[in-house]
Amino acid sequence: MEYSTFGRHVAVDAWGVEFDILNNAELLQSHMVEAAEACGATVLSVQAKQFEPQGATVLVLLSESHLSIHTYPERGFAAIDCYTCGETVDPQLAIDYLVSVLKPTSAYAKKLVRGLGEMKVEDPVMKQAELV
């Protein structure tokens, strides 16, 4: 069986997110797993780290690739990205879910289309996701 190298990688800078949300690795982990499930991805493992005095990182290893968040609660900032290989799982759905949960005052996103030769950069359409 031959596998496609096609993939989509969506990255978002989210600003104006509440401190208490960004400073709670356990809560973020729960939301990240929900986001992965919302896009139809298969979760293989999860790593979460709560930093002192503040901040968190959550990495979700997917069968299709990964979903991650790195937070700076003191700045109201979260760096989020989701990369998925193949056609069946849309990373934008996971991103939309997380943005709906985090409720930033502003969010800036880019999508890379990868694995087809030269990478293509696009401006993704952000949508309000239906929360699980």
N, CA and C of each residue as an Amber inpcrd file, in Angstrom:
protein
   396
   0.8410000  -1.1860000   0.0000000   0.0000000   0.0000000   0.0000000
   0.8830000   1.2450000   0.0000000   0.5730000   2.1820000  -0.8610000
   1.3270000   3.4240000  -0.9350000   0.5280000   4.5380000  -0.2650000
   1.2150000   5.3350000   0.5660000   0.5630000   6.4100000   1.2970000
   0.8450000   7.7520000   0.6510000  -0.1290000   8.6540000   0.7280000
   0.0170000  10.0080000   0.2140000   0.8720000  10.8310000   1.1740000
   1.6790000  11.7330000   0.6400000   2.4680000  12.6470000   1.4690000
   1.7170000  13.9460000   1.7390000   0.5260000  14.0980000   1.1690000
  -0.2820000  15.3140000   1.3340000  -0.6230000  15.5510000   2.8020000
  -0.5040000  16.7950000   3.2310000  -0.8850000  17.1630000   4.5900000
  -1.2420000  18.6350000   4.6770000  -1.9790000  18.9710000   5.7270000
  -2.3520000  20.3670000   5.9960000  -1.9080000  20.7140000   7.4050000
  -1.3180000  21.8990000   7.5400000  -0.7750000  22.3520000   8.8180000
  -1.3450000  23.7370000   9.0980000  -2.1870000  23.8380000  10.1130000
  -2.8100000  25.1090000  10.4670000  -2.1900000  25.6100000  11.7670000
  -1.7290000  26.8580000  11.7480000  -1.1330000  27.4910000  12.9270000
  -1.9160000  28.7530000  13.2600000  -2.1380000  28.9570000  14.5630000
  -2.9180000  30.1120000  15.0240000  -2.2080000  30.7750000  16.1970000
  -2.1460000  32.0960000  16.1530000  -1.7670000  32.9070000  17.3080000
  -3.0520000  33.4890000  17.8660000  -3.4020000  33.0900000  19.0750000
  -4.6340000  33.5460000  19.7240000  -4.2740000  34.5180000  20.8530000
  -4.8710000  35.6940000  20.8380000  -4.5960000  36.7480000  21.8130000
  -5.8650000  37.0930000  22.5860000  -5.6810000  37.5420000  23.8120000
  -6.8210000  37.9860000  24.6180000  -7.5920000  36.8420000  25.2440000
  -6.8850000  35.7460000  25.5640000  -7.5210000  34.5940000  26.2030000
  -7.3610000  34.7400000  27.7180000  -8.3810000  34.3320000  28.4600000
  -8.3650000  34.4520000  29.9180000  -7.1840000  33.7060000  30.5410000
  -6.5550000  34.3530000  31.5060000  -5.3960000  33.8120000  32.2120000
  -5.6760000  32.4240000  32.7680000  -6.8300000  32.2620000  33.4530000
  -7.1200000  30.9980000  34.1320000  -7.2750000  29.8170000  33.1760000
  -7.6930000  30.0830000  31.9630000  -7.7940000  29.0100000  30.9610000
  -6.3970000  28.6230000  30.4830000  -5.5930000  29.6360000  30.1620000
  -4.2520000  29.3820000  29.6210000  -3.2930000  28.8180000  30.6520000
  -3.6210000  28.9680000  31.9290000  -2.7250000  28.5070000  32.9850000
  -3.1970000  27.2050000  33.6230000  -3.9630000  26.4150000  32.8820000
  -4.5140000  25.1760000  33.4130000  -4.2500000  24.0310000  32.4330000
  -3.1020000  23.3750000  32.5800000  -2.7090000  22.3080000  31.6550000
  -3.7410000  21.1810000  31.6140000  -4.3390000  20.8680000  32.7510000
  -5.3300000  19.7840000  32.7990000  -6.5680000  20.1370000  31.9720000
  -7.0650000  21.3660000  32.1170000  -8.2190000  21.8210000  31.3350000
  -7.8720000  21.8650000  29.8480000  -6.7000000  22.3960000  29.5310000
  -6.2760000  22.4660000  28.1330000  -6.1550000  21.0740000  27.5290000
  -5.6320000  20.1270000  28.2900000  -5.5100000  18.7510000  27.8000000
  -6.8720000  18.1980000  27.4250000  -7.8520000  18.4190000  28.2670000
  -9.2080000  17.9450000  27.9920000  -9.7480000  18.5660000  26.6980000
  -9.5710000  19.8830000  26.5500000 -10.0430000  20.5730000  25.3400000
  -9.2970000  20.0970000  24.0940000  -8.0100000  19.8270000  24.2260000
  -7.2150000  19.3860000  23.0790000  -7.6710000  18.0100000  22.5890000
  -7.9470000  17.1090000  23.5130000  -8.4420000  15.7830000  23.1290000
  -9.8130000  15.9140000  22.4630000 -10.6750000  16.7730000  23.0110000
 -11.9820000  17.0170000  22.3960000 -11.8250000  17.5810000  20.9910000
 -10.8760000  18.5010000  20.8010000 -10.6310000  19.0990000  19.4800000
 -10.1690000  18.0320000  18.4870000  -9.2820000  17.1460000  18.9340000
  -8.8150000  16.0680000  18.0630000  -9.9740000  15.1660000  17.6580000
 -10.8180000  14.8380000  18.6150000 -11.9770000  13.9970000  18.3180000
 -12.9610000  14.7170000  17.3930000 -13.1010000  16.0350000  17.5660000
 -14.0210000  16.8130000  16.7440000 -13.6210000  16.8130000  15.2650000
 -12.3220000  16.6650000  14.9860000 -11.8860000  16.6390000  13.5790000
 -11.7510000  15.2170000  13.0520000 -12.0510000  14.2300000  13.8840000
 -12.0120000  12.8420000  13.4420000 -10.6510000  12.1910000  13.5410000
  -9.7240000  12.8210000  14.2650000  -8.3800000  12.2630000  14.4020000
  -8.3560000  11.1550000  15.4500000  -7.3230000  10.3270000  15.3830000
  -7.1210000   9.2470000  16.3330000  -6.0210000   9.6440000  17.3050000
  -6.3620000   9.8000000  18.5880000  -5.3930000  10.1850000  19.6160000
  -4.5800000   8.9610000  20.0290000  -3.2540000   9.0870000  19.9230000
  -2.3570000   8.0130000  20.3370000  -1.8240000   8.2380000  21.7510000
  -1.4640000   9.4900000  22.0640000  -0.9770000   9.8180000  23.4020000
  -1.0730000  11.3180000  23.6240000  -0.9530000  11.6940000  24.9060000
  -1.0260000  13.1080000  25.2820000   0.0550000  13.3890000  26.3110000
   0.7500000  14.4880000  26.1240000   1.7200000  14.9830000  27.0940000
   1.2920000  16.3920000  27.4830000   1.2730000  16.6790000  28.7800000
   0.9170000  18.0130000  29.2500000   1.9100000  18.4360000  30.3180000
   2.2890000  19.7010000  30.2800000   3.2280000  20.2380000  31.2650000
   2.7110000  21.5870000  31.7570000   2.5480000  21.6920000  33.0680000
   2.2090000  22.9610000  33.7190000   3.5140000  23.6070000  34.1590000
   3.7680000  24.8250000  33.7330000   4.9980000  25.5260000  34.0920000
   4.7690000  26.4560000  35.2700000   5.8360000  26.7440000  36.0070000
   5.8040000  27.6870000  37.1150000   6.6660000  28.8850000  36.7510000
   6.2330000  30.1030000  36.9670000   5.0440000  30.4660000  37.7280000
   3.7460000  30.3800000  36.9320000   3.8360000  30.3120000  35.5910000
   2.6180000  30.1640000  34.7820000   2.9810000  29.6370000  33.4130000
   1.9460000  29.1800000  32.7010000   2.1120000  28.6800000  31.3410000
   1.9260000  27.1840000  31.2680000   1.6020000  26.7260000  30.0780000
   1.3660000  25.2970000  29.8630000   1.6830000  24.9410000  28.4210000
   2.0380000  23.6810000  28.2360000   2.2040000  23.0960000  26.9060000
   1.4650000  21.7750000  26.9040000   0.7050000  21.5450000  25.8420000
   0.0220000  20.2650000  25.6620000   0.3110000  19.7920000  24.2450000
   0.7720000  18.5640000  24.1350000   1.0500000  17.9320000  22.8460000
   0.1780000  16.6910000  22.7120000  -0.5790000  16.6180000  21.6450000
  -1.4280000  15.4670000  21.3820000  -0.8720000  14.7640000  20.1370000
  -0.3500000  13.5560000  20.3440000   0.1530000  12.7660000  19.2320000
  -1.0430000  12.0730000  18.5790000  -1.1920000  12.2950000  17.2910000
  -2.2980000  11.7210000  16.5410000  -1.7670000  10.6580000  15.5910000
  -2.5680000   9.6990000  15.2720000  -2.2030000   8.7430000  14.2400000
  -1.9230000   9.5000000  12.9440000  -2.6330000  10.6110000  12.7560000
  -2.5120000  11.4220000  11.5370000  -1.4220000  12.4900000  11.6450000
  -0.8900000  12.7670000  12.8210000   0.2500000  13.6610000  13.0670000
   0.1770000  14.2550000  14.4680000  -0.1440000  15.5890000  14.6120000
  -0.1170000  16.1770000  15.9540000  -1.0100000  17.4160000  16.0890000
  -1.2820000  17.7550000  17.3530000  -1.9970000  18.9630000  17.7520000
  -1.2580000  19.4970000  18.9720000  -0.9530000  20.7950000  19.0030000
  -0.2070000  21.3340000  20.1380000  -0.6750000  22.7310000  20.5160000
  -0.3980000  23.0830000  21.7900000  -0.6590000  24.4310000  22.2840000
   0.4530000  24.7870000  23.2700000   0.8950000  26.0180000  23.1780000
   1.8840000  26.5810000  24.0980000   1.2930000  27.8970000  24.5830000
   1.2090000  28.0790000  25.9090000   0.5080000  29.2650000  26.4220000
   1.4160000  30.1910000  27.2100000   1.0370000  31.4520000  27.1660000
   1.6880000  32.5390000  27.9050000   0.5680000  33.3200000  28.5870000
   0.0560000  32.7940000  29.7120000  -1.1200000  33.3900000  30.3560000
  -0.9330000  34.8590000  30.7260000   0.2830000  35.2140000  31.1120000
   0.5500000  36.6010000  31.5150000   0.3830000  37.5700000  30.3440000
   0.3930000  37.0500000  29.1230000   0.2070000  37.8600000  27.9180000
  -1.1390000  37.5900000  27.2440000  -1.9090000  36.6290000  27.7770000
  -3.1820000  36.2590000  27.1620000  -3.0040000  35.5830000  25.8140000
  -1.8450000  34.9250000  25.6170000  -1.4680000  34.4020000  24.3040000
  -1.3610000  32.8780000  24.2830000  -1.8250000  32.2970000  23.1890000
  -1.6580000  30.8670000  22.9460000  -1.1990000  30.6570000  21.5100000
  -0.1650000  29.8320000  21.3370000   0.3060000  29.4040000  20.0170000
  -0.2230000  27.9880000  19.8020000  -1.0490000  27.8230000  18.7870000
  -1.7390000  26.5550000  18.5360000  -1.3840000  26.0720000  17.1360000
  -1.1560000  24.7640000  16.9970000  -1.0130000  24.2480000  15.6500000
  -1.5110000  22.8120000  15.5540000  -1.9540000  22.4800000  14.3460000
  -2.4300000  21.1240000  14.0700000  -1.9780000  20.7400000  12.6680000
  -1.2730000  19.6220000  12.5830000  -0.8320000  19.0840000  11.3040000
  -1.4380000  17.7070000  11.1350000  -2.0710000  17.4790000   9.9940000
  -2.6120000  16.1540000   9.7150000  -2.2090000  15.7210000   8.3200000
  -1.8920000  14.4510000   8.2030000  -1.5240000  13.8500000   6.9280000
  -2.7570000  13.2350000   6.2880000  -2.7970000  13.2610000   4.9770000
  -3.8920000  12.6230000   4.2580000  -5.0910000  13.5360000   4.0880000
  -6.1180000  12.9740000   3.4740000  -7.3240000  13.7290000   3.1180000
  -8.4550000  13.6090000   4.1340000  -8.4180000  12.6040000   4.9990000
  -9.6070000  12.2700000   5.7870000  -9.8050000  13.1140000   7.0370000
  -8.7390000  13.6750000   7.6140000  -8.8530000  14.4650000   8.8340000
  -8.4940000  15.9130000   8.5110000  -9.4240000  16.8340000   8.7850000
  -9.2140000  18.2570000   8.4900000  -8.7390000  18.9750000   9.7500000
  -7.4790000  19.4440000   9.7830000  -6.9720000  20.1080000  10.9820000
  -7.7210000  21.3950000  11.3140000  -8.3420000  22.0130000  10.3180000
  -9.0770000  23.2560000  10.5650000 -10.2160000  23.0370000  11.5530000
 -10.8200000  21.8520000  11.5470000 -11.9180000  21.5630000  12.4710000
 -11.4220000  21.5510000  13.9180000 -10.2270000  21.0230000  14.1480000
  -9.6490000  21.0360000  15.5000000  -9.3230000  22.4630000  15.9230000
  -8.7570000  23.2380000  15.0160000  -8.4160000  24.6360000  15.3050000
  -9.6910000  25.4260000  15.6220000 -10.7160000  25.2740000  14.7970000
 -11.9790000  25.9890000  15.0310000 -12.5590000  25.6300000  16.3900000
 -12.4590000  24.3530000  16.7630000 -12.9630000  23.9210000  18.0650000
 -12.2070000  24.6270000  19.1890000 -10.8900000  24.6450000  19.1110000
 -10.0820000  25.2690000  20.1680000 -10.3250000  26.7720000  20.2500000
 -10.4230000  27.4310000  19.1190000 -10.6900000  28.8740000  19.1310000
 -12.0620000  29.1460000  19.7440000 -13.0310000  28.2900000  19.4760000
 -14.3690000  28.4450000  20.0660000 -14.3330000  28.2900000  21.5800000
 -13.4820000  27.4010000  22.0750000 -13.3490000  27.1670000  23.5160000
 -12.5580000  28.2910000  24.1920000 -11.4630000  28.6990000  23.5640000
 -10.5790000  29.6990000  24.1750000 -11.1450000  31.1100000  24.1150000
 -11.9700000  31.3870000  23.1130000 -12.6080000  32.6950000  22.9550000
 -11.6090000  33.8640000  22.9810000 -10.6000000  33.8410000  22.1080000
  -9.6600000  34.9570000  22.0830000 -10.3320000  36.2180000  21.5560000
  -9.7680000  37.3680000  21.9200000 -10.2840000  38.6250000  21.3620000
  -9.8040000  38.8050000  19.9300000  -8.6680000  38.1750000  19.5790000
  -8.2020000  38.1670000  18.1950000  -7.4190000  36.8860000  17.9330000
  -7.4570000  36.4560000  16.6740000  -6.7390000  35.2440000  16.2800000
  -6.2310000  35.4280000  14.8560000  -5.0000000  34.9960000  14.6430000
  -4.3530000  35.1100000  13.3370000  -3.9070000  33.7270000  12.9240000
  -4.2960000  33.3130000  11.7160000  -4.0500000  31.9380000  11.2890000
  -3.4410000  31.8750000   9.8930000  -2.6670000  30.8240000   9.6820000
  -2.1380000  30.4790000   8.3660000  -2.2400000  28.9730000   8.2060000
  -2.4300000  28.5510000   6.9690000  -2.4650000  27.1210000   6.6570000
  -1.3770000  26.8330000   5.6270000  -0.5820000  25.8200000   5.9100000
   0.3960000  25.3240000   4.9480000  -0.1510000  24.0410000   4.3260000
  -0.1250000  23.9800000   3.0120000  -0.4340000  22.7370000   2.3190000
   0.9190000  22.1120000   2.0160000   1.1170000  20.8990000   2.5350000
   2.4390000  20.2710000   2.5110000   2.4010000  18.9300000   1.7870000
   3.5860000  18.4720000   1.4150000   3.7290000  17.1310000   0.8620000
   3.4170000  16.9860000  -0.6080000   3.2620000  18.1110000  -1.3250000
   2.9670000  18.0410000  -2.7560000   4.0560000  18.7130000  -3.5860000
   5.1810000  19.0230000  -2.9600000   6.2430000  19.7800000  -3.6180000
   6.4930000  21.0260000  -2.7870000   6.5240000  22.1810000  -3.4520000
   6.7100000  23.4210000  -2.7150000   5.4960000  23.6730000  -1.8200000
   5.7480000  24.0710000  -0.5520000   4.6410000  24.3360000   0.3640000
   3.8270000  25.5350000  -0.1100000   2.5330000  25.4340000   0.0740000
   1.6130000  26.5040000  -0.3030000   1.0530000  27.1080000   0.9800000
   1.0800000  28.4350000   1.1000000   0.5520000  29.1290000   2.2740000
  -0.8090000  29.7150000   1.9140000  -1.7910000  29.4640000   2.7890000
  -3.1490000  29.9690000   2.5760000  -3.6510000  30.6620000   3.8330000
  -4.6520000  31.5170000   3.6610000  -5.3630000  32.1090000   4.7920000
  -6.6040000  31.2630000   5.0250000  -6.6390000  30.4990000   6.1200000
  -7.7980000  29.6190000   6.3470000  -9.0370000  30.4130000   6.7430000
 -10.1810000  29.8280000   6.4890000 -11.4520000  30.4090000   6.9180000
 -11.7370000  29.8870000   8.3190000 -11.7730000  30.8060000   9.2880000
 -12.0480000  30.4280000  10.6780000 -13.5640000  30.4190000  10.8700000
 -14.0700000  29.3550000  11.4790000 -15.5040000  29.2110000  11.7270000
 -15.7490000  28.9100000  13.1910000 -16.9160000  29.2950000  13.6620000
 -17.3200000  28.9530000  15.0240000 -17.6570000  27.4650000  15.0280000
 -16.9790000  26.7160000  15.8630000 -17.2030000  25.2660000  15.9320000
 -18.3330000  24.9540000  16.9060000 -19.0060000  23.8490000  16.6330000
 -20.0120000  23.3420000  17.5590000 -19.2780000  22.5420000  18.6250000
 -19.4110000  22.9630000  19.8770000 -18.6840000  22.3180000  20.9690000
 -19.3370000  21.0020000  21.3480000 -18.5000000  20.0160000  21.6960000
 -18.9720000  18.6810000  22.0430000 -19.6340000  18.7130000  23.3970000
